[in-house]
Amino acid sequence: MAPDLPLDPVLIRDPAQALPFDHAALARYLAAAGQTLDDTPLRQFAGGYGNLNYLIRVGGRWAVLRRPPPGEIPKGANDMGREHRALSILSPVWPLAPRPLAYCEDAGVLGAPFLISEFRAGLPLHGTAPLGAAMTPGTARALSLLQTDILTQLHAFDPAAIGALGLGRASGFAERTLRGWSARLHGAGAGVPPEAVALFDRLGQVGPADARLTVIHNDFKLDNVVVDPVTLAPNAVLDWDMATLGAPFFDLATMLSYWAEADDPAGLKAINLTHSEAPGALSRRALAEAYVQATGFDSPTDEADLRFFLALAFGKLGVVCLQLYDKFRADPEGNRRNEKFGAAAPGAFARGLDVLDGGLI
């Protein structure tokens, strides 16, 4: 008898729209490593704009196979090797990091490097109202603070003590990150909005010192969290393919850039699919204050540094929007859902300028 699915079937993509992989090739690869791939139907997770995720069974247990999307991959993105290293370091010391089961860097097996990790059951926090009618002001506040609590836990680890120093370089994070996203901006085919030019020019003049260094997720947002559907306790943090050593404020800033508020541009709010506008949800400023209080960070440069990283996070978000919109322009029928990102990008860059002018937090 086929095992029961460990999740709501709505989270699985229609098989007719799923991108298949070579089941036999994967079975041979795992067999050579002493593992058994169970014979189950093709199940690709729905949603997401980056890596492809599949629900599989290995040795009688549910697992997740992750691989980059087809096509050209931006430098530093969709890095399954990086995710494997991060999870190998974090999973023994932090229960929210899924345990990696296998990593293959040989693109000849499935067409791209891939990672297999344990499946974590629970409710993924996708969409504007993941709890539906159960979303009360109290739960909205709790989910708001859940984010800062998770980041506080992650950033409390001493990189040297957990063997994480190999995840990144010890200095120059802000400069490298700014330089990298600026390069991606000018590589976008959709054209560079004037707001983007102004934002990145100003960011180049106000870079902070690299005062703190922690393990960072580097793309943290609420929809990368899986929670217990009853207690809302976190079961897992997902999507570690950009994890590195860096400034903890950039993790906070990235989360805040995905956190919509009422006065955000309409195009930007359309892509911030969290519950952030639900009654009871905390503001960006309140979340920043909660994080700083929980971490105990206290430096005279903290406000200026956080403004730099939040403006940079909005710049990063704008560039990602342009990249996704490029996919729509290249294949409108195949990437119809990416059309909305064209209208979102200018708003993201404008919000970054607002931050540098003293707004938002």
mmCIF file of N, CA and C in Angstrom, residues 173-282:
data_model
loop_
_atom_site.group_PDB
_atom_site.id
_atom_site.type_symbol
_atom_site.label_atom_id
_atom_site.label_comp_id
_atom_site.label_asym_id
_atom_site.label_seq_id
_atom_site.Cartn_x
_atom_site.Cartn_y
_atom_site.Cartn_z
ATOM 1 N N PHE A 173 32.376 41.694 3.818
ATOM 2 C CA PHE A 173 31.051 41.216 3.413
ATOM 3 C C PHE A 173 30.217 42.312 2.765
ATOM 4 N N ALA A 174 30.137 43.481 3.403
ATOM 5 C CA ALA A 174 29.284 44.553 2.880
ATOM 6 C C ALA A 174 29.733 44.976 1.487
ATOM 7 N N GLU A 175 31.029 45.157 1.311
ATOM 8 C CA GLU A 175 31.554 45.587 0.012
ATOM 9 C C GLU A 175 31.290 44.535 -1.063
ATOM 10 N N ARG A 176 31.547 43.260 -0.732
ATOM 11 C CA ARG A 176 31.327 42.192 -1.714
ATOM 12 C C ARG A 176 29.862 42.083 -2.099
ATOM 13 N N THR A 177 28.992 42.196 -1.106
ATOM 14 C CA THR A 177 27.563 42.056 -1.370
ATOM 15 C C THR A 177 27.062 43.202 -2.234
ATOM 16 N N LEU A 178 27.473 44.414 -1.918
ATOM 17 C CA LEU A 178 27.083 45.565 -2.732
ATOM 18 C C LEU A 178 27.613 45.422 -4.153
ATOM 19 N N ARG A 179 28.856 45.031 -4.277
ATOM 20 C CA ARG A 179 29.451 44.878 -5.605
ATOM 21 C C ARG A 179 28.738 43.780 -6.410
ATOM 22 N N GLY A 180 28.406 42.693 -5.749
ATOM 23 C CA GLY A 180 27.747 41.594 -6.445
ATOM 24 C C GLY A 180 26.369 41.954 -6.952
ATOM 25 N N TRP A 181 25.572 42.615 -6.117
ATOM 26 C CA TRP A 181 24.215 42.970 -6.554
ATOM 27 C C TRP A 181 24.232 44.112 -7.562
ATOM 28 N N SER A 182 25.225 44.985 -7.480
ATOM 29 C CA SER A 182 25.364 46.026 -8.496
ATOM 30 C C SER A 182 25.673 45.404 -9.853
ATOM 31 N N ALA A 183 26.535 44.387 -9.863
ATOM 32 C CA ALA A 183 26.863 43.708 -11.123
ATOM 33 C C ALA A 183 25.635 43.016 -11.703
ATOM 34 N N ARG A 184 24.843 42.390 -10.844
ATOM 35 C CA ARG A 184 23.624 41.726 -11.328
ATOM 36 C C ARG A 184 22.630 42.749 -11.872
ATOM 37 N N LEU A 185 22.571 43.906 -11.218
ATOM 38 C CA LEU A 185 21.678 44.959 -11.701
ATOM 39 C C LEU A 185 22.011 45.323 -13.136
ATOM 40 N N HIS A 186 23.263 45.543 -13.417
ATOM 41 C CA HIS A 186 23.652 45.989 -14.750
ATOM 42 C C HIS A 186 23.654 44.849 -15.763
ATOM 43 N N GLY A 187 23.466 43.613 -15.273
ATOM 44 C CA GLY A 187 23.316 42.490 -16.181
ATOM 45 C C GLY A 187 21.879 42.165 -16.508
ATOM 46 N N ALA A 188 20.939 42.866 -15.872
ATOM 47 C CA ALA A 188 19.521 42.607 -16.127
ATOM 48 C C ALA A 188 19.139 43.115 -17.508
ATOM 49 N N GLY A 189 18.398 42.309 -18.240
ATOM 50 C CA GLY A 189 18.053 42.680 -19.609
ATOM 51 C C GLY A 189 16.887 43.631 -19.720
ATOM 52 N N ALA A 190 16.139 43.814 -18.629
ATOM 53 C CA ALA A 190 14.932 44.634 -18.691
ATOM 54 C C ALA A 190 15.231 46.128 -18.636
ATOM 55 N N GLY A 191 16.488 46.499 -18.479
ATOM 56 C CA GLY A 191 16.820 47.909 -18.347
ATOM 57 C C GLY A 191 16.931 48.293 -16.886
ATOM 58 N N VAL A 192 17.726 49.298 -16.598
ATOM 59 C CA VAL A 192 17.987 49.700 -15.223
ATOM 60 C C VAL A 192 17.166 50.937 -14.887
ATOM 61 N N PRO A 193 16.200 50.834 -13.955
ATOM 62 C CA PRO A 193 15.398 52.006 -13.585
ATOM 63 C C PRO A 193 16.274 53.097 -12.968
ATOM 64 N N PRO A 194 15.915 54.356 -13.142
ATOM 65 C CA PRO A 194 16.730 55.439 -12.561
ATOM 66 C C PRO A 194 16.817 55.348 -11.046
ATOM 67 N N GLU A 195 15.748 54.850 -10.402
ATOM 68 C CA GLU A 195 15.796 54.694 -8.945
ATOM 69 C C GLU A 195 16.913 53.735 -8.531
ATOM 70 N N ALA A 196 17.154 52.718 -9.361
ATOM 71 C CA ALA A 196 18.196 51.742 -9.045
ATOM 72 C C ALA A 196 19.577 52.375 -9.135
ATOM 73 N N VAL A 197 19.796 53.169 -10.171
ATOM 74 C CA VAL A 197 21.087 53.843 -10.328
ATOM 75 C C VAL A 197 21.351 54.746 -9.130
ATOM 76 N N ALA A 198 20.336 55.520 -8.742
ATOM 77 C CA ALA A 198 20.498 56.431 -7.608
ATOM 78 C C ALA A 198 20.776 55.665 -6.320
ATOM 79 N N LEU A 199 20.048 54.564 -6.106
ATOM 80 C CA LEU A 199 20.222 53.794 -4.873
ATOM 81 C C LEU A 199 21.626 53.205 -4.783
ATOM 82 N N PHE A 200 22.073 52.533 -5.815
ATOM 83 C CA PHE A 200 23.381 51.884 -5.738
ATOM 84 C C PHE A 200 24.518 52.904 -5.714
ATOM 85 N N ASP A 201 24.333 54.053 -6.342
ATOM 86 C CA ASP A 201 25.346 55.108 -6.246
ATOM 87 C C ASP A 201 25.484 55.586 -4.801
ATOM 88 N N ARG A 202 24.355 55.789 -4.140
ATOM 89 C CA ARG A 202 24.409 56.271 -2.760
ATOM 90 C C ARG A 202 24.944 55.196 -1.815
ATOM 91 N N LEU A 203 24.574 53.941 -2.054
ATOM 92 C CA LEU A 203 25.083 52.864 -1.207
ATOM 93 C C LEU A 203 26.604 52.773 -1.288
ATOM 94 N N GLY A 204 27.153 53.062 -2.449
ATOM 95 C CA GLY A 204 28.602 53.023 -2.606
ATOM 96 C C GLY A 204 29.330 54.081 -1.805
ATOM 97 N N GLN A 205 28.585 55.049 -1.291
ATOM 98 C CA GLN A 205 29.197 56.142 -0.533
ATOM 99 C C GLN A 205 29.047 55.990 0.976
ATOM 100 N N VAL A 206 28.240 55.002 1.433
ATOM 101 C CA VAL A 206 27.917 54.944 2.865
ATOM 102 C C VAL A 206 28.136 53.565 3.469
ATOM 103 N N GLY A 207 29.019 52.753 2.918
ATOM 104 C CA GLY A 207 29.203 51.388 3.409
ATOM 105 C C GLY A 207 29.631 51.338 4.865
ATOM 106 N N PRO A 208 29.117 50.354 5.633
ATOM 107 C CA PRO A 208 29.458 50.237 7.054
ATOM 108 C C PRO A 208 30.737 49.437 7.262
ATOM 109 N N ALA A 209 31.248 49.470 8.477
ATOM 110 C CA ALA A 209 32.359 48.598 8.849
ATOM 111 C C ALA A 209 31.827 47.187 9.100
ATOM 112 N N ASP A 210 32.677 46.172 8.914
ATOM 113 C CA ASP A 210 32.281 44.790 9.190
ATOM 114 C C ASP A 210 32.535 44.486 10.664
ATOM 115 N N ALA A 211 31.689 45.021 11.531
ATOM 116 C CA ALA A 211 31.925 44.904 12.965
ATOM 117 C C ALA A 211 31.523 43.538 13.508
ATOM 118 N N ARG A 212 30.449 42.952 12.988
ATOM 119 C CA ARG A 212 29.956 41.669 13.487
ATOM 120 C C ARG A 212 30.000 40.637 12.370
ATOM 121 N N LEU A 213 30.278 39.403 12.741
ATOM 122 C CA LEU A 213 30.344 38.318 11.769
ATOM 123 C C LEU A 213 29.652 37.104 12.365
ATOM 124 N N THR A 214 28.584 36.652 11.715
ATOM 125 C CA THR A 214 27.864 35.466 12.167
ATOM 126 C C THR A 214 27.519 34.611 10.956
ATOM 127 N N VAL A 215 27.023 33.415 11.215
ATOM 128 C CA VAL A 215 26.392 32.644 10.148
ATOM 129 C C VAL A 215 25.088 33.341 9.800
ATOM 130 N N ILE A 216 24.869 33.608 8.521
ATOM 131 C CA ILE A 216 23.605 34.209 8.103
ATOM 132 C C ILE A 216 22.949 33.337 7.040
ATOM 133 N N HIS A 217 21.641 33.340 7.040
ATOM 134 C CA HIS A 217 20.865 32.602 6.042
ATOM 135 C C HIS A 217 21.019 33.247 4.678
ATOM 136 N N ASN A 218 20.969 34.567 4.643
ATOM 137 C CA ASN A 218 21.229 35.388 3.457
ATOM 138 C C ASN A 218 20.042 35.493 2.505
ATOM 139 N N ASP A 219 18.920 34.893 2.840
ATOM 140 C CA ASP A 219 17.684 35.122 2.084
ATOM 141 C C ASP A 219 16.490 34.804 2.970
ATOM 142 N N PHE A 220 16.574 35.222 4.240
ATOM 143 C CA PHE A 220 15.568 34.818 5.218
ATOM 144 C C PHE A 220 14.283 35.614 5.062
ATOM 145 N N LYS A 221 13.164 34.896 5.038
ATOM 146 C CA LYS A 221 11.831 35.494 5.029
ATOM 147 C C LYS A 221 10.854 34.471 5.576
ATOM 148 N N LEU A 222 9.644 34.931 5.857
ATOM 149 C CA LEU A 222 8.694 34.079 6.562
ATOM 150 C C LEU A 222 8.352 32.825 5.779
ATOM 151 N N ASP A 223 8.313 32.902 4.451
ATOM 152 C CA ASP A 223 7.898 31.706 3.718
ATOM 153 C C ASP A 223 9.015 30.673 3.590
ATOM 154 N N ASN A 224 10.154 30.900 4.250
ATOM 155 C CA ASN A 224 11.167 29.860 4.380
ATOM 156 C C ASN A 224 11.068 29.135 5.720
ATOM 157 N N VAL A 225 9.978 29.365 6.446
ATOM 158 C CA VAL A 225 9.782 28.755 7.755
ATOM 159 C C VAL A 225 8.612 27.776 7.684
ATOM 160 N N VAL A 226 8.783 26.617 8.307
ATOM 161 C CA VAL A 226 7.721 25.620 8.447
ATOM 162 C C VAL A 226 7.381 25.526 9.928
ATOM 163 N N VAL A 227 6.081 25.616 10.258
ATOM 164 C CA VAL A 227 5.670 25.619 11.658
ATOM 165 C C VAL A 227 4.701 24.477 11.941
ATOM 166 N N ASP A 228 4.577 24.141 13.211
ATOM 167 C CA ASP A 228 3.530 23.219 13.646
ATOM 168 C C ASP A 228 2.188 23.909 13.428
ATOM 169 N N PRO A 229 1.242 23.274 12.727
ATOM 170 C CA PRO A 229 -0.007 23.966 12.405
ATOM 171 C C PRO A 229 -0.882 24.269 13.617
ATOM 172 N N VAL A 230 -0.626 23.628 14.742
ATOM 173 C CA VAL A 230 -1.437 23.853 15.941
ATOM 174 C C VAL A 230 -0.757 24.842 16.881
ATOM 175 N N THR A 231 0.494 24.579 17.211
ATOM 176 C CA THR A 231 1.185 25.418 18.191
ATOM 177 C C THR A 231 1.913 26.604 17.568
ATOM 178 N N LEU A 232 2.144 26.558 16.260
ATOM 179 C CA LEU A 232 2.933 27.547 15.516
ATOM 180 C C LEU A 232 4.407 27.544 15.906
ATOM 181 N N ALA A 233 4.837 26.521 16.649
ATOM 182 C CA ALA A 233 6.264 26.395 16.937
ATOM 183 C C ALA A 233 7.006 26.065 15.646
ATOM 184 N N PRO A 234 8.180 26.629 15.432
ATOM 185 C CA PRO A 234 8.902 26.363 14.180
ATOM 186 C C PRO A 234 9.429 24.935 14.130
ATOM 187 N N ASN A 235 9.252 24.298 12.973
ATOM 188 C CA ASN A 235 9.790 22.954 12.740
ATOM 189 C C ASN A 235 11.047 22.974 11.880
ATOM 190 N N ALA A 236 11.191 23.998 11.043
ATOM 191 C CA ALA A 236 12.345 24.032 10.144
ATOM 192 C C ALA A 236 12.496 25.406 9.521
ATOM 193 N N VAL A 237 13.727 25.722 9.165
ATOM 194 C CA VAL A 237 14.045 26.848 8.290
ATOM 195 C C VAL A 237 14.652 26.253 7.024
ATOM 196 N N LEU A 238 14.136 26.658 5.872
ATOM 197 C CA LEU A 238 14.502 26.053 4.596
ATOM 198 C C LEU A 238 15.326 27.012 3.733
ATOM 199 N N ASP A 239 15.817 26.489 2.613
ATOM 200 C CA ASP A 239 16.451 27.278 1.540
ATOM 201 C C ASP A 239 17.755 27.944 1.982
ATOM 202 N N TRP A 240 18.782 27.128 2.152
ATOM 203 C CA TRP A 240 20.067 27.599 2.664
ATOM 204 C C TRP A 240 21.111 27.749 1.570
ATOM 205 N N ASP A 241 20.705 27.883 0.324
ATOM 206 C CA ASP A 241 21.673 27.862 -0.770
ATOM 207 C C ASP A 241 22.497 29.142 -0.899
ATOM 208 N N MET A 242 22.172 30.179 -0.127
ATOM 209 C CA MET A 242 22.977 31.406 -0.138
ATOM 210 C C MET A 242 23.655 31.658 1.211
ATOM 211 N N ALA A 243 23.569 30.701 2.137
ATOM 212 C CA ALA A 243 24.119 30.882 3.484
ATOM 213 C C ALA A 243 25.608 31.196 3.430
ATOM 214 N N THR A 244 26.041 32.037 4.371
ATOM 215 C CA THR A 244 27.450 32.438 4.386
ATOM 216 C C THR A 244 27.791 33.020 5.752
ATOM 217 N N LEU A 245 29.008 33.490 5.902
ATOM 218 C CA LEU A 245 29.378 34.331 7.033
ATOM 219 C C LEU A 245 29.171 35.774 6.617
ATOM 220 N N GLY A 246 28.523 36.543 7.463
ATOM 221 C CA GLY A 246 28.276 37.922 7.085
ATOM 222 C C GLY A 246 27.678 38.719 8.217
ATOM 223 N N ALA A 247 27.186 39.894 7.872
ATOM 224 C CA ALA A 247 26.612 40.808 8.857
ATOM 225 C C ALA A 247 25.212 40.345 9.247
ATOM 226 N N PRO A 248 24.960 40.108 10.532
ATOM 227 C CA PRO A 248 23.623 39.674 10.931
ATOM 228 C C PRO A 248 22.537 40.681 10.570
ATOM 229 N N PHE A 249 22.882 41.965 10.528
ATOM 230 C CA PHE A 249 21.883 42.962 10.135
ATOM 231 C C PHE A 249 21.381 42.743 8.702
ATOM 232 N N PHE A 250 22.172 42.089 7.854
ATOM 233 C CA PHE A 250 21.690 41.862 6.492
ATOM 234 C C PHE A 250 20.594 40.808 6.474
ATOM 235 N N ASP A 251 20.669 39.815 7.353
ATOM 236 C CA ASP A 251 19.560 38.862 7.484
ATOM 237 C C ASP A 251 18.297 39.577 7.944
ATOM 238 N N LEU A 252 18.428 40.400 8.983
ATOM 239 C CA LEU A 252 17.279 41.168 9.464
ATOM 240 C C LEU A 252 16.740 42.056 8.358
ATOM 241 N N ALA A 253 17.620 42.729 7.647
ATOM 242 C CA ALA A 253 17.204 43.648 6.588
ATOM 243 C C ALA A 253 16.496 42.916 5.460
ATOM 244 N N THR A 254 17.005 41.753 5.078
ATOM 245 C CA THR A 254 16.346 40.980 4.024
ATOM 246 C C THR A 254 14.935 40.614 4.440
ATOM 247 N N MET A 255 14.778 40.150 5.679
ATOM 248 C CA MET A 255 13.444 39.824 6.175
ATOM 249 C C MET A 255 12.529 41.043 6.136
ATOM 250 N N LEU A 256 13.038 42.197 6.545
ATOM 251 C CA LEU A 256 12.220 43.410 6.551
ATOM 252 C C LEU A 256 11.866 43.864 5.140
ATOM 253 N N SER A 257 12.737 43.610 4.170
ATOM 254 C CA SER A 257 12.441 44.031 2.794
ATOM 255 C C SER A 257 11.289 43.229 2.199
ATOM 256 N N TYR A 258 11.093 42.017 2.696
ATOM 257 C CA TYR A 258 9.977 41.188 2.232
ATOM 258 C C TYR A 258 8.714 41.412 3.064
ATOM 259 N N TRP A 259 8.756 42.342 3.982
ATOM 260 C CA TRP A 259 7.673 42.538 4.948
ATOM 261 C C TRP A 259 6.886 43.779 4.546
ATOM 262 N N ALA A 260 5.746 43.592 3.915
ATOM 263 C CA ALA A 260 4.991 44.719 3.360
ATOM 264 C C ALA A 260 4.353 45.569 4.455
ATOM 265 N N GLU A 261 4.224 46.868 4.169
ATOM 266 C CA GLU A 261 3.474 47.779 5.026
ATOM 267 C C GLU A 261 2.493 48.562 4.171
ATOM 268 N N ALA A 262 1.530 49.182 4.832
ATOM 269 C CA ALA A 262 0.389 49.778 4.130
ATOM 270 C C ALA A 262 0.800 50.831 3.111
ATOM 271 N N ASP A 263 1.857 51.592 3.385
ATOM 272 C CA ASP A 263 2.225 52.674 2.470
ATOM 273 C C ASP A 263 3.272 52.254 1.438
ATOM 274 N N ASP A 264 3.564 50.970 1.336
ATOM 275 C CA ASP A 264 4.463 50.503 0.278
ATOM 276 C C ASP A 264 3.809 50.670 -1.083
ATOM 277 N N PRO A 265 4.588 50.857 -2.147
ATOM 278 C CA PRO A 265 4.016 50.908 -3.497
ATOM 279 C C PRO A 265 3.206 49.649 -3.796
ATOM 280 N N ALA A 266 2.120 49.821 -4.529
ATOM 281 C CA ALA A 266 1.214 48.700 -4.802
ATOM 282 C C ALA A 266 1.932 47.538 -5.478
ATOM 283 N N GLY A 267 2.809 47.848 -6.427
ATOM 284 C CA GLY A 267 3.519 46.780 -7.119
ATOM 285 C C GLY A 267 4.400 45.975 -6.194
ATOM 286 N N LEU A 268 4.969 46.632 -5.206
ATOM 287 C CA LEU A 268 5.833 45.944 -4.252
ATOM 288 C C LEU A 268 5.010 45.073 -3.311
ATOM 289 N N LYS A 269 3.880 45.588 -2.842
ATOM 290 C CA LYS A 269 3.035 44.797 -1.953
ATOM 291 C C LYS A 269 2.513 43.546 -2.644
ATOM 292 N N ALA A 270 2.354 43.608 -3.958
ATOM 293 C CA ALA A 270 1.810 42.465 -4.697
ATOM 294 C C ALA A 270 2.736 41.258 -4.669
ATOM 295 N N ILE A 271 4.020 41.464 -4.393
ATOM 296 C CA ILE A 271 4.939 40.323 -4.367
ATOM 297 C C ILE A 271 5.360 39.944 -2.959
ATOM 298 N N ASN A 272 5.020 40.743 -1.966
ATOM 299 C CA ASN A 272 5.376 40.420 -0.590
ATOM 300 C C ASN A 272 4.286 39.541 0.007
ATOM 301 N N LEU A 273 4.332 38.261 -0.338
ATOM 302 C CA LEU A 273 3.245 37.361 0.020
ATOM 303 C C LEU A 273 3.439 36.797 1.416
ATOM 304 N N THR A 274 3.349 37.645 2.409
ATOM 305 C CA THR A 274 3.354 37.208 3.791
ATOM 306 C C THR A 274 2.078 37.729 4.430
ATOM 307 N N HIS A 275 1.942 37.485 5.709
ATOM 308 C CA HIS A 275 0.760 37.989 6.419
ATOM 309 C C HIS A 275 1.039 39.368 7.005
ATOM 310 N N SER A 276 2.020 40.092 6.500
ATOM 311 C CA SER A 276 2.526 41.283 7.171
ATOM 312 C C SER A 276 1.511 42.410 7.304
ATOM 313 N N GLU A 277 0.441 42.387 6.512
ATOM 314 C CA GLU A 277 -0.580 43.423 6.655
ATOM 315 C C GLU A 277 -1.781 42.948 7.462
ATOM 316 N N ALA A 278 -1.711 41.751 8.022
ATOM 317 C CA ALA A 278 -2.812 41.252 8.847
ATOM 318 C C ALA A 278 -2.911 42.072 10.129
ATOM 319 N N PRO A 279 -4.118 42.304 10.632
ATOM 320 C CA PRO A 279 -4.257 43.002 11.914
ATOM 321 C C PRO A 279 -3.448 42.300 13.005
ATOM 322 N N GLY A 280 -2.661 43.071 13.720
ATOM 323 C CA GLY A 280 -1.822 42.508 14.770
ATOM 324 C C GLY A 280 -0.383 42.289 14.362
ATOM 325 N N ALA A 281 -0.108 42.269 13.055
ATOM 326 C CA ALA A 281 1.271 42.093 12.593
ATOM 327 C C ALA A 281 2.098 43.320 12.962
ATOM 328 N N LEU A 282 3.332 43.098 13.333
ATOM 329 C CA LEU A 282 4.194 44.192 13.750
ATOM 330 C C LEU A 282 4.753 44.946 12.549
#
